[in-house]
Every structure is written in C-alpha cells, then in structure tokens.
Coordinates of C-alpha atoms in Angstrom, one line a residue:
M1 CA 0.0 -0.1 0.1
P2 CA 1.3 3.4 -0.8
R3 CA 2.6 5.5 2.2
Y4 CA 0.3 8.2 1.4
G5 CA -2.9 6.3 1.1
P6 CA -4.8 5.7 -1.9
D7 CA -6.9 9.0 -2.0
L8 CA -3.9 11.4 -2.1
G9 CA -4.6 11.7 -5.8
A10 CA -8.3 13.3 -5.0
L11 CA -6.4 15.5 -2.8
G12 CA -4.5 16.7 -5.6
D13 CA -7.5 17.2 -7.8
L14 CA -9.2 19.5 -4.9
W15 CA -5.9 21.5 -4.9
G16 CA -6.2 21.9 -8.7
R17 CA -3.1 20.8 -11.0
P18 CA -1.6 22.7 -13.7
E19 CA -2.7 22.2 -17.0
W20 CA 0.3 20.4 -18.1
H21 CA 0.0 17.8 -15.7
A22 CA -2.5 15.9 -18.0
D23 CA 0.5 15.3 -20.2
A24 CA 3.1 14.3 -17.5
A25 CA 5.1 11.1 -17.6
C26 CA 4.5 10.3 -14.0
R27 CA 0.8 10.5 -14.3
G28 CA -0.8 7.3 -13.2
H29 CA 2.5 6.1 -11.3
G30 CA 2.1 5.9 -7.9
I31 CA 3.2 8.9 -5.9
D32 CA 5.9 7.0 -3.4
A33 CA 8.8 7.2 -5.7
W34 CA 8.2 11.0 -5.9
F35 CA 8.5 11.3 -2.4
P36 CA 11.4 8.8 -1.3
V37 CA 12.1 8.1 2.4
P38 CA 15.8 8.1 3.3
A39 CA 16.4 4.7 3.9
N40 CA 15.9 3.8 0.1
A41 CA 15.9 7.2 -1.2
R42 CA 18.6 6.7 -3.8
N43 CA 16.5 3.9 -5.8
E44 CA 13.5 5.8 -5.6
V45 CA 15.0 8.8 -6.9
A46 CA 16.7 7.3 -9.7
A47 CA 13.8 5.5 -10.5
A48 CA 11.7 8.8 -10.5
R49 CA 14.3 10.6 -12.8
A50 CA 14.1 7.7 -15.3
V51 CA 10.4 8.6 -15.8
C52 CA 11.2 12.5 -15.8
S53 CA 13.7 11.9 -18.3
T54 CA 11.1 10.7 -20.5
C55 CA 8.8 13.6 -19.9
P56 CA 7.3 15.7 -22.6
V57 CA 6.3 18.4 -20.1
Q58 CA 9.2 18.4 -18.0
R59 CA 10.6 21.8 -18.3
A60 CA 7.0 23.0 -17.6
C61 CA 7.0 21.0 -14.5
L62 CA 10.5 22.5 -13.3
R63 CA 9.2 25.9 -13.7
W64 CA 6.0 25.1 -11.7
A65 CA 8.3 23.4 -9.1
L66 CA 10.6 26.4 -8.7
A67 CA 7.7 28.8 -8.4
Q68 CA 5.8 26.7 -5.8
P69 CA 7.1 26.9 -2.1
A70 CA 5.1 23.6 -1.5
T71 CA 7.5 21.7 -3.8
L72 CA 9.9 21.8 -1.0
A73 CA 9.9 18.0 -0.7
G74 CA 9.9 15.2 -3.5
V75 CA 11.2 14.8 -6.9
W76 CA 9.8 17.3 -9.4
A77 CA 11.0 17.5 -13.1
G78 CA 13.8 14.9 -12.1
T79 CA 15.3 17.4 -9.4
T80 CA 15.4 16.9 -5.7
Q81 CA 14.7 19.4 -3.0
G82 CA 18.3 20.1 -2.5
E83 CA 18.8 20.7 -6.5
R84 CA 15.6 22.9 -6.5
A85 CA 16.9 25.1 -3.4
H86 CA 20.4 25.4 -5.3
L87 CA 18.0 26.4 -8.6
R88 CA 16.1 29.1 -6.3
A89 CA 19.2 30.7 -4.7
P90 CA 20.0 34.0 -6.0
S91 CA 23.3 34.4 -7.9

C-alpha cells in the first residue's frame, strides 16, 4: 500500500493541478517514488528521474516546481529538494 494512502490523488485534484499535468509521464504512477524515504531514497530518486527523463512536460514541471514553495519535498522534473533549493538561490 502506498505510504500516503489511495486518496492522495483525489486531494491533488481538489488543490488543482497545472494544465500540463495531464501530459506528464508521472501521471498514473504511484506517488511513492516521487516522495522517497531516506532508507531507500537513492533507488526511488533514480526511478523517478528515469520517468522524468522521458516526460514531454519536464520543463513546464520544473518551472512550476521552482515557483511553488510547497514543492520543497519530493522529486519534481527529475530534481531533488536540494537541487531545487540551489536553483532558487540568488546568483
């Protein structure tokens, strides 16, 4: 069973999803790979990145993730929390 329960997708629908999400490669996959736990994070991040690397809306996803403070956790557009923090940092 997913760590976040079967109804998390319904919550996402309530919050609203960006228009590009309908075309995202991750759509229909379980959520766990995008929110890894430390014990097996390396494998889960690699699996998420593999899906993201094939995604036709990866750039739109990254733009959205960088603009959303709520995306501190998880893998978005193949990037980790730390990578996005680095990208958000002023140059």
